[in-house]
């Protein structure tokens, strides 16, 4: 027989008490058949949601749906086979199928596509706090019998509220001293959670469950939090780049507070403490290359200037503000991308230019050295005291490089590389520094030498042979 199949779409927000999967059938079914049963299934995972054979309770049911489903009374008489699903979660976004049987014969089927929408919350790294919102209605006679529990996707307890107070001893260490709920949340219905000092590590799905002493779930809600890391992009060759952070601080004694910038390898980039920069604590790679504004803790401008950035400085930088007890007061991340200039040339060209024009304020150019280097610290070209130092060149580049006349006065530090081949495909670094090895400028150019394309004429193979003549 032809089985009628219907299709419906239903959407619901996570946190709603329930959702209805609708299904009203044709009246003739209930009149003409006496042994009708109804089966609801999760179509994707084939989990049995509810199987009714005329009684008020399901005969069979998978554990995940136990005590969470309900059909209307007198469904056989009315033909309303709709299913109520309580406390829907995002992982229940799926297709559900309802099948109507007469004994073992399928009479009718209905597919319902359910979408459980999770609330999205976005915040920038460095903000003082973020709110995971949830306002609901609760009808609870004795709130002392109810627990509110926020957890993350890994099952770690983020915040627990019970018997009128926060249970901080039950929190995971990751969230200790970082969460807060409104006063008397079960009476007001405002179960929102404040998470302090959010970082990208806090990007997660958070679930709030309200349950009683019998572990019966009364409400359930999910919130997806994304903590965005600020992106800063800069071209190699600029004098400096700013890793920005302006915040508000309420600190009585700034002498008790430390500001520390670190990179992803936990190397100290810059340390400010007791009103001064602690250059002795810096990693050597950042020494003499960083600077903060004056009196940053009073102004709230904790931005960091990084001088002479190259692609090696492409990294994620973290600024942490903490007190003498190592308690974190603020936290911010900035992702820096330093882009090397891209140059392409076809192998066989007479030469290629690695460009760099900059500005200088140099009184005595004789005290300055310009050095182009290739991968492996090979010297490509050296200019010092007004002349090229060809004796310092790597043999691979001898008689193949050239700079413009008087480059330090004109600011044109471009390099011409003659007869490029694919072996010259590298990232080249030009560094300008003084007699004390202090870097004044730095620039990177990535050169790609591409093989020349050769057109090949298609020839039939094997070659066609002439047909023999008839004798």
Short mmCIF file of C-alpha atoms in Angstrom, two decimals:
data_model
loop_
_atom_site.label_atom_id
_atom_site.label_comp_id
_atom_site.label_asym_id
_atom_site.label_seq_id
_atom_site.Cartn_x
_atom_site.Cartn_y
_atom_site.Cartn_z
CA UNK A 1 0.00 0.00 0.00
CA UNK A 2 1.09 3.64 -0.46
CA UNK A 3 2.15 5.09 2.88
CA UNK A 4 1.42 8.82 3.27
CA UNK A 5 4.52 10.66 4.54
CA UNK A 6 4.38 14.22 5.85
CA UNK A 7 7.26 16.59 6.71
CA UNK A 8 7.31 19.41 9.29
CA UNK A 9 10.01 21.76 10.60
CA UNK A 10 10.11 22.92 14.22
CA UNK A 11 12.57 25.32 15.90
CA UNK A 12 13.01 26.02 19.61
CA UNK A 13 15.51 27.91 21.76
CA UNK A 14 17.66 25.99 24.20
CA UNK A 15 16.34 26.72 27.67
CA UNK A 16 12.67 26.33 26.81
CA UNK A 17 10.76 23.95 29.06
CA UNK A 18 9.58 21.78 26.14
CA UNK A 19 8.92 21.56 22.40
CA UNK A 20 6.03 19.97 20.51
CA UNK A 21 6.68 17.61 17.60
CA UNK A 22 3.30 17.87 15.82
CA UNK A 23 1.39 15.04 14.21
CA UNK A 24 -2.37 14.92 13.65
CA UNK A 25 -3.50 12.02 11.52
CA UNK A 26 -6.59 11.36 9.42
CA UNK A 27 -9.71 10.46 11.39
CA UNK A 28 -10.48 7.30 9.39
CA UNK A 29 -7.44 5.58 10.91
CA UNK A 30 -8.84 5.54 14.40
CA UNK A 31 -12.31 4.47 13.19
CA UNK A 32 -11.29 1.61 10.96
CA UNK A 33 -8.52 0.04 12.99
CA UNK A 34 -8.59 -1.20 16.57
CA UNK A 35 -5.00 -2.30 17.18
CA UNK A 36 -3.15 0.91 16.43
CA UNK A 37 0.26 1.63 18.00
CA UNK A 38 2.46 4.69 17.63
CA UNK A 39 6.26 4.77 17.60
CA UNK A 40 8.47 7.87 17.73
CA UNK A 41 12.13 7.48 16.82
CA UNK A 42 15.24 9.61 16.49
CA UNK A 43 15.84 9.14 12.77
CA UNK A 44 19.61 9.66 12.71
CA UNK A 45 20.65 7.57 15.71
CA UNK A 46 17.64 5.25 15.61
CA UNK A 47 17.00 5.78 19.31
CA UNK A 48 13.54 4.85 20.49
CA UNK A 49 11.81 7.88 21.97
CA UNK A 50 8.35 6.50 22.72
CA UNK A 51 6.38 3.42 21.81
CA UNK A 52 2.69 3.46 22.75
CA UNK A 53 0.14 0.71 22.35
CA UNK A 54 -2.95 2.42 23.62
CA UNK A 55 -1.87 3.00 27.22
CA UNK A 56 -0.96 6.28 28.87
CA UNK A 57 2.73 5.39 29.29
CA UNK A 58 5.41 4.22 26.87
CA UNK A 59 6.03 0.50 26.66
CA UNK A 60 9.67 0.95 25.66
CA UNK A 61 12.04 3.92 25.67
CA UNK A 62 15.76 4.65 25.41
CA UNK A 63 17.32 5.92 28.63
CA UNK A 64 18.18 9.31 27.15
CA UNK A 65 14.48 10.14 26.74
CA UNK A 66 13.19 8.67 29.99
CA UNK A 67 10.82 11.05 31.84
CA UNK A 68 11.24 13.61 29.07
CA UNK A 69 8.43 12.74 26.66
CA UNK A 70 4.65 12.92 26.74
CA UNK A 71 1.73 12.35 24.37
CA UNK A 72 -1.72 13.81 24.73
CA UNK A 73 -4.55 11.96 26.41
CA UNK A 74 -7.06 10.10 24.22
CA UNK A 75 -4.64 10.29 21.29
CA UNK A 76 -6.26 7.23 19.72
CA UNK A 77 -9.68 8.86 19.75
CA UNK A 78 -8.53 12.29 18.53
CA UNK A 79 -5.82 11.17 16.11
CA UNK A 80 -3.39 13.68 17.69
CA UNK A 81 -0.13 11.74 17.91
CA UNK A 82 2.00 14.84 18.68
CA UNK A 83 4.94 14.34 21.04
CA UNK A 84 6.12 16.78 23.72
CA UNK A 85 9.89 16.64 24.30
CA UNK A 86 11.02 18.26 27.55
CA UNK A 87 14.26 20.22 28.08
CA UNK A 88 15.50 20.03 24.46
CA UNK A 89 19.27 20.32 23.94
CA UNK A 90 21.35 21.27 20.91
CA UNK A 91 22.50 17.70 20.33
CA UNK A 92 18.82 16.81 19.77
CA UNK A 93 18.75 18.89 16.60
CA UNK A 94 17.72 16.07 14.34
CA UNK A 95 14.95 14.47 12.30
CA UNK A 96 12.32 12.50 14.18
CA UNK A 97 9.91 10.03 12.61
CA UNK A 98 6.52 8.97 13.89
CA UNK A 99 5.20 5.67 12.53
CA UNK A 100 1.57 4.51 12.95
CA UNK A 101 1.01 0.75 12.89
CA UNK A 102 -2.02 -1.51 12.75
CA UNK A 103 -0.50 -4.62 14.31
CA UNK A 104 2.68 -4.93 12.19
CA UNK A 105 1.38 -3.04 9.18
CA UNK A 106 2.63 0.53 8.65
CA UNK A 107 -0.31 2.85 8.01
CA UNK A 108 1.27 6.29 8.05
CA UNK A 109 4.52 8.13 8.82
CA UNK A 110 5.47 11.69 9.66
CA UNK A 111 8.96 13.25 9.72
CA UNK A 112 9.58 16.26 11.97
CA UNK A 113 12.86 18.19 11.64
CA UNK A 114 13.75 19.73 15.01
CA UNK A 115 16.25 22.54 15.41
CA UNK A 116 17.32 23.45 18.95
CA UNK A 117 18.96 26.86 18.72
CA UNK A 118 21.77 27.64 21.14
CA UNK A 119 22.23 31.27 22.18
CA UNK A 120 25.49 32.75 20.91
CA UNK A 121 27.53 35.17 23.03
CA UNK A 122 30.65 36.94 21.75
CA UNK A 123 33.17 38.98 23.72
CA UNK A 124 36.64 40.36 23.06
CA UNK A 125 39.56 39.01 25.03
CA UNK A 126 40.53 41.61 27.61
CA UNK A 127 37.03 42.54 28.74
CA UNK A 128 36.48 42.55 32.49
CA UNK A 129 33.66 39.99 32.28
CA UNK A 130 31.00 38.40 30.07
CA UNK A 131 27.41 37.42 30.85
CA UNK A 132 26.00 34.01 29.94
CA UNK A 133 22.32 35.02 30.00
CA UNK A 134 19.30 33.00 31.07
CA UNK A 135 16.03 34.35 32.42
CA UNK A 136 13.27 31.80 32.89
CA UNK A 137 10.12 31.16 34.89
CA UNK A 138 10.22 28.79 37.82
CA UNK A 139 7.39 27.58 40.03
CA UNK A 140 9.24 26.14 42.98
CA UNK A 141 7.70 25.90 46.44
CA UNK A 142 10.91 25.06 48.31
CA UNK A 143 14.01 26.54 46.65
CA UNK A 144 16.21 24.86 49.25
CA UNK A 145 15.45 21.56 47.48
CA UNK A 146 16.76 22.81 44.13
CA UNK A 147 20.29 23.04 42.68
CA UNK A 148 21.52 25.24 39.83
CA UNK A 149 24.64 23.94 38.11
CA UNK A 150 26.61 25.53 35.27
CA UNK A 151 29.10 23.21 33.53
CA UNK A 152 31.29 23.33 30.42
CA UNK A 153 31.38 20.90 27.50
CA UNK A 154 33.96 18.76 29.32
CA UNK A 155 31.64 18.27 32.30
CA UNK A 156 33.68 20.52 34.60
CA UNK A 157 31.63 22.41 37.14
CA UNK A 158 31.75 26.12 36.39
CA UNK A 159 29.37 27.32 39.14
CA UNK A 160 27.07 25.60 41.64
CA UNK A 161 24.26 27.30 43.58
CA UNK A 162 22.44 25.34 46.31
CA UNK A 163 20.62 26.05 49.56
CA UNK A 164 20.73 29.80 48.91
CA UNK A 165 24.50 30.07 48.44
CA UNK A 166 27.31 29.47 45.97
CA UNK A 167 29.20 26.21 46.46
CA UNK A 168 32.68 27.38 45.52
CA UNK A 169 34.26 24.20 46.89
CA UNK A 170 32.59 22.25 44.06
CA UNK A 171 33.97 24.47 41.29
CA UNK A 172 36.70 23.33 38.94
CA UNK A 173 39.96 25.16 39.66
CA UNK A 174 39.83 26.70 36.18
CA UNK A 175 36.80 28.79 37.20
CA UNK A 176 37.50 29.48 40.89
CA UNK A 177 37.07 33.18 41.83
CA UNK A 178 35.94 33.92 38.27
CA UNK A 179 32.15 33.36 38.37
CA UNK A 180 29.16 35.09 39.91
CA UNK A 181 25.36 34.72 39.87
CA UNK A 182 22.70 37.27 40.73
CA UNK A 183 21.23 37.36 44.24
CA UNK A 184 18.41 34.87 44.95
CA UNK A 185 18.33 33.49 41.37
CA UNK A 186 15.72 30.79 41.97
CA UNK A 187 13.12 33.30 43.15
CA UNK A 188 13.83 35.88 40.43
CA UNK A 189 14.31 33.30 37.65
CA UNK A 190 17.52 35.05 36.55
CA UNK A 191 20.03 32.20 36.32
CA UNK A 192 22.56 34.18 34.27
CA UNK A 193 26.24 33.62 35.00
CA UNK A 194 28.99 36.24 34.95
CA UNK A 195 32.40 34.90 33.89
CA UNK A 196 35.31 37.20 34.75
CA UNK A 197 38.50 37.79 32.74
CA UNK A 198 37.45 35.70 29.70
CA UNK A 199 40.19 34.46 27.34
CA UNK A 200 40.07 32.36 24.18
CA UNK A 201 40.48 29.26 26.36
CA UNK A 202 36.96 29.98 27.65
CA UNK A 203 35.46 29.60 24.18
CA UNK A 204 33.07 26.72 24.89
CA UNK A 205 29.47 25.55 25.19
CA UNK A 206 28.09 26.05 28.70
CA UNK A 207 25.07 24.22 30.10
CA UNK A 208 22.92 25.30 33.04
CA UNK A 209 20.78 22.60 34.67
CA UNK A 210 18.18 23.13 37.38
CA UNK A 211 17.30 19.92 39.22
CA UNK A 212 15.73 18.80 42.50
CA UNK A 213 16.89 16.44 45.22
CA UNK A 214 15.69 13.45 43.18
CA UNK A 215 17.98 14.54 40.30
CA UNK A 216 14.89 15.36 38.24
CA UNK A 217 15.71 18.05 35.69
CA UNK A 218 13.40 21.07 35.96
CA UNK A 219 15.08 23.33 33.42
CA UNK A 220 18.05 23.14 31.07
CA UNK A 221 19.77 25.78 28.93
CA UNK A 222 22.85 26.03 26.70
CA UNK A 223 24.91 29.08 25.79
CA UNK A 224 27.76 29.12 23.28
CA UNK A 225 30.55 31.55 24.23
CA UNK A 226 33.17 32.76 21.79
CA UNK A 227 36.03 34.86 23.14
CA UNK A 228 37.59 36.65 20.20
CA UNK A 229 41.31 37.36 20.11
CA UNK A 230 42.13 40.74 18.56
CA UNK A 231 43.98 40.46 15.26
CA UNK A 232 46.76 42.89 14.32
CA UNK A 233 48.33 42.71 10.85
CA UNK A 234 51.41 44.63 9.76
CA UNK A 235 53.91 44.52 6.89
CA UNK A 236 57.49 43.57 7.59
CA UNK A 237 59.69 46.65 7.37
CA UNK A 238 57.61 49.07 9.46
CA UNK A 239 59.38 50.80 12.31
CA UNK A 240 57.02 49.40 14.96
CA UNK A 241 53.62 47.85 15.63
CA UNK A 242 51.18 48.46 18.47
CA UNK A 243 49.58 45.59 20.41
CA UNK A 244 46.58 47.57 21.71
CA UNK A 245 44.79 47.29 25.03
CA UNK A 246 42.91 50.05 26.82
CA UNK A 247 40.97 48.97 29.89
CA UNK A 248 39.57 50.28 33.15
CA UNK A 249 41.37 49.53 36.38
CA UNK A 250 40.32 50.30 39.92
CA UNK A 251 43.58 49.86 41.82
CA UNK A 252 44.34 51.68 45.06
CA UNK A 253 48.03 50.81 45.23
CA UNK A 254 49.58 50.40 41.77
CA UNK A 255 52.90 49.46 43.36
CA UNK A 256 51.32 46.13 44.28
CA UNK A 257 50.44 45.30 40.67
CA UNK A 258 52.48 43.78 37.83
CA UNK A 259 51.81 44.03 34.08
CA UNK A 260 53.39 41.22 32.08
CA UNK A 261 53.36 40.68 28.32
CA UNK A 262 54.35 37.15 27.20
CA UNK A 263 54.40 35.24 23.91
CA UNK A 264 52.89 31.84 23.17
CA UNK A 265 56.07 30.12 24.42
CA UNK A 266 55.68 31.95 27.73
CA UNK A 267 58.76 34.07 27.07
CA UNK A 268 58.61 37.44 28.78
CA UNK A 269 58.18 40.17 26.19
CA UNK A 270 57.80 43.12 28.59
CA UNK A 271 57.39 43.48 32.37
CA UNK A 272 56.18 46.61 34.18
CA UNK A 273 56.31 46.69 37.98
CA UNK A 274 56.69 49.30 40.74
CA UNK A 275 56.35 52.12 38.24
CA UNK A 276 59.13 51.04 35.88
CA UNK A 277 60.01 48.61 33.10
CA UNK A 278 61.90 45.51 34.24
CA UNK A 279 64.17 45.06 31.23
CA UNK A 280 66.33 42.54 33.10
CA UNK A 281 63.38 40.10 33.05
CA UNK A 282 62.86 40.30 29.28
CA UNK A 283 63.75 37.47 26.95
CA UNK A 284 66.79 38.39 24.84
CA UNK A 285 64.79 38.26 21.61
CA UNK A 286 62.70 41.25 22.78
CA UNK A 287 65.38 43.30 24.56
CA UNK A 288 65.46 46.97 23.45
CA UNK A 289 62.48 46.30 21.17
CA UNK A 290 59.47 47.01 23.42
CA UNK A 291 57.90 50.05 25.03
CA UNK A 292 54.80 50.86 27.10
CA UNK A 293 53.11 54.21 27.63
CA UNK A 294 53.93 56.27 30.72
CA UNK A 295 52.09 55.36 33.93
CA UNK A 296 49.98 52.61 32.27
CA UNK A 297 48.24 51.39 35.44
CA UNK A 298 46.76 54.83 36.15
CA UNK A 299 45.73 55.56 32.56
CA UNK A 300 44.54 52.01 31.82
CA UNK A 301 46.49 52.03 28.54
CA UNK A 302 48.45 48.76 28.69
CA UNK A 303 49.28 48.74 24.96
CA UNK A 304 52.71 47.50 23.94
CA UNK A 305 54.86 48.83 21.12
CA UNK A 306 57.04 46.20 19.43
CA UNK A 307 59.84 47.61 17.29
CA UNK A 308 61.17 46.22 14.00
CA UNK A 309 58.68 43.36 13.64
CA UNK A 310 59.51 40.49 11.30
CA UNK A 311 57.62 37.32 10.43
CA UNK A 312 59.39 35.63 13.37
CA UNK A 313 57.30 37.88 15.61
CA UNK A 314 54.06 36.43 14.24
CA UNK A 315 52.63 35.08 17.49
CA UNK A 316 49.86 35.32 20.06
CA UNK A 317 50.76 37.72 22.87
CA UNK A 318 49.14 37.73 26.30
CA UNK A 319 49.04 40.65 28.72
CA UNK A 320 48.35 39.69 32.34
CA UNK A 321 47.70 42.11 35.17
CA UNK A 322 48.08 40.52 38.60
CA UNK A 323 48.72 41.49 42.21
CA UNK A 324 51.33 40.36 44.74
CA UNK A 325 49.20 37.28 45.52
CA UNK A 326 49.34 36.31 41.82
CA UNK A 327 45.59 36.93 41.57
CA UNK A 328 44.74 37.86 37.98
CA UNK A 329 42.98 41.22 37.71
CA UNK A 330 42.86 41.49 33.91
CA UNK A 331 43.81 39.31 30.96
CA UNK A 332 44.10 40.11 27.24
CA UNK A 333 45.33 38.36 24.11
CA UNK A 334 46.44 39.86 20.81
CA UNK A 335 47.35 37.86 17.70
CA UNK A 336 50.05 39.56 15.61
CA UNK A 337 50.61 38.74 11.93
CA UNK A 338 53.76 40.16 10.35
CA UNK A 339 53.54 39.73 6.60
CA UNK A 340 56.69 39.40 4.48
CA UNK A 341 56.38 41.14 1.11
CA UNK A 342 55.83 38.64 -1.72
CA UNK A 343 57.85 38.86 -4.95
CA UNK A 344 57.50 36.44 -7.87
CA UNK A 345 59.73 36.05 -10.91
CA UNK A 346 60.10 33.49 -13.70
CA UNK A 347 63.35 31.57 -13.86
CA UNK A 348 65.44 32.85 -16.73
CA UNK A 349 64.82 36.56 -16.15
CA UNK A 350 67.91 38.74 -16.10
CA UNK A 351 67.25 39.99 -12.55
CA UNK A 352 64.67 40.53 -9.84
CA UNK A 353 64.24 43.40 -7.36
CA UNK A 354 63.73 42.80 -3.63
CA UNK A 355 62.14 46.19 -2.84
CA UNK A 356 62.43 48.33 0.29
CA UNK A 357 62.11 52.09 0.54
CA UNK A 358 62.14 53.59 4.04
CA UNK A 359 62.96 56.82 5.89
CA UNK A 360 65.99 57.51 8.06
CA UNK A 361 67.14 60.13 10.54
CA UNK A 362 70.82 59.23 10.64
CA UNK A 363 73.48 61.85 11.36
CA UNK A 364 76.52 59.70 10.55
CA UNK A 365 75.82 57.04 7.91
CA UNK A 366 79.35 55.72 8.32
CA UNK A 367 78.24 54.26 11.65
CA UNK A 368 75.48 52.22 10.03
CA UNK A 369 75.53 48.82 8.35
CA UNK A 370 72.99 47.35 5.90
CA UNK A 371 72.91 43.59 5.67
CA UNK A 372 70.76 41.38 3.41
CA UNK A 373 70.58 37.78 4.65
CA UNK A 374 69.06 34.56 3.29
CA UNK A 375 67.86 31.39 4.97
CA UNK A 376 70.62 29.75 7.00
CA UNK A 377 72.24 33.10 7.95
CA UNK A 378 73.99 33.33 4.57
CA UNK A 379 75.08 36.87 3.74
CA UNK A 380 73.57 37.95 0.44
CA UNK A 381 74.83 41.57 0.39
CA UNK A 382 76.58 43.87 2.89
CA UNK A 383 76.84 47.65 2.64
CA UNK A 384 79.02 49.59 5.12
CA UNK A 385 81.06 52.79 5.19
CA UNK A 386 79.69 53.87 1.82
CA UNK A 387 80.61 50.73 -0.12
CA UNK A 388 79.59 47.12 -0.80
CA UNK A 389 81.51 44.52 1.21
CA UNK A 390 81.74 41.79 -1.43
CA UNK A 391 84.35 39.90 0.59
CA UNK A 392 81.65 39.12 3.20
CA UNK A 393 79.18 37.67 0.71
CA UNK A 394 78.31 34.00 0.58
CA UNK A 395 79.82 32.44 -2.55
CA UNK A 396 76.36 31.63 -3.88
CA UNK A 397 75.58 35.37 -4.26
CA UNK A 398 78.99 36.73 -5.30
CA UNK A 399 78.78 38.98 -8.38
CA UNK A 400 74.99 38.53 -8.43
CA UNK A 401 73.76 41.40 -6.20
CA UNK A 402 73.57 45.16 -6.44
CA UNK A 403 72.19 48.06 -4.35
CA UNK A 404 71.36 51.60 -5.45
CA UNK A 405 73.91 54.37 -4.97
CA UNK A 406 74.06 55.98 -1.50
CA UNK A 407 71.13 53.91 -0.11
CA UNK A 408 71.29 55.23 3.46
CA UNK A 409 70.77 58.84 2.33
CA UNK A 410 68.02 58.05 -0.18
CA UNK A 411 66.32 55.41 2.00
CA UNK A 412 66.16 53.00 -0.97
CA UNK A 413 67.59 49.76 0.41
CA UNK A 414 66.24 47.59 -2.41
CA UNK A 415 68.44 44.74 -3.64
CA UNK A 416 68.80 43.52 -7.21
CA UNK A 417 69.45 39.79 -7.53
CA UNK A 418 70.76 38.71 -10.94
CA UNK A 419 69.98 35.49 -12.83
CA UNK A 420 67.45 34.11 -10.34
CA UNK A 421 66.72 30.37 -10.32
CA UNK A 422 64.38 28.20 -8.25
CA UNK A 423 67.29 27.68 -5.81
CA UNK A 424 66.90 31.36 -4.89
CA UNK A 425 63.36 30.85 -3.60
CA UNK A 426 63.78 32.05 0.01
CA UNK A 427 62.74 34.67 2.54
CA UNK A 428 65.33 37.46 2.56
CA UNK A 429 65.87 39.77 5.55
CA UNK A 430 67.41 43.23 5.37
CA UNK A 431 68.67 44.58 8.71
CA UNK A 432 69.98 48.09 9.35
CA UNK A 433 71.95 48.48 12.57
CA UNK A 434 74.61 50.67 14.15
CA UNK A 435 78.04 49.94 15.56
CA UNK A 436 76.45 48.83 18.86
CA UNK A 437 74.41 46.21 16.96
CA UNK A 438 71.23 48.14 17.79
CA UNK A 439 68.62 47.41 15.12
CA UNK A 440 67.36 50.57 13.40
CA UNK A 441 65.22 48.95 10.71
CA UNK A 442 64.31 45.43 9.57
CA UNK A 443 62.42 44.16 6.53
CA UNK A 444 61.59 40.77 5.00
CA UNK A 445 60.84 39.88 1.40
CA UNK A 446 59.80 36.42 0.24
CA UNK A 447 61.04 35.60 -3.24
CA UNK A 448 59.55 32.80 -5.30
CA UNK A 449 61.27 31.90 -8.54
CA UNK A 450 58.87 29.91 -10.73
CA UNK A 451 59.90 27.51 -13.46
CA UNK A 452 59.23 28.81 -16.94
CA UNK A 453 56.25 27.14 -18.59
CA UNK A 454 57.08 25.38 -21.82
CA UNK A 455 54.36 24.69 -24.38
CA UNK A 456 54.51 21.12 -25.63
CA UNK A 457 52.86 20.22 -28.93
CA UNK A 458 50.66 17.16 -28.67
CA UNK A 459 51.78 14.34 -30.97
CA UNK A 460 49.78 11.17 -31.57
CA UNK A 461 51.51 8.11 -30.25
CA UNK A 462 52.38 5.77 -31.74
CA UNK A 463 52.92 7.77 -34.96
CA UNK A 464 50.44 7.11 -37.71
CA UNK A 465 52.03 5.05 -40.53
CA UNK A 466 51.05 5.56 -44.18
CA UNK A 467 48.85 2.87 -45.62
CA UNK A 468 50.56 0.65 -48.24
CA UNK A 469 49.58 1.19 -51.83
CA UNK A 470 47.75 -1.52 -53.68
CA UNK A 471 50.03 -3.32 -56.11
#
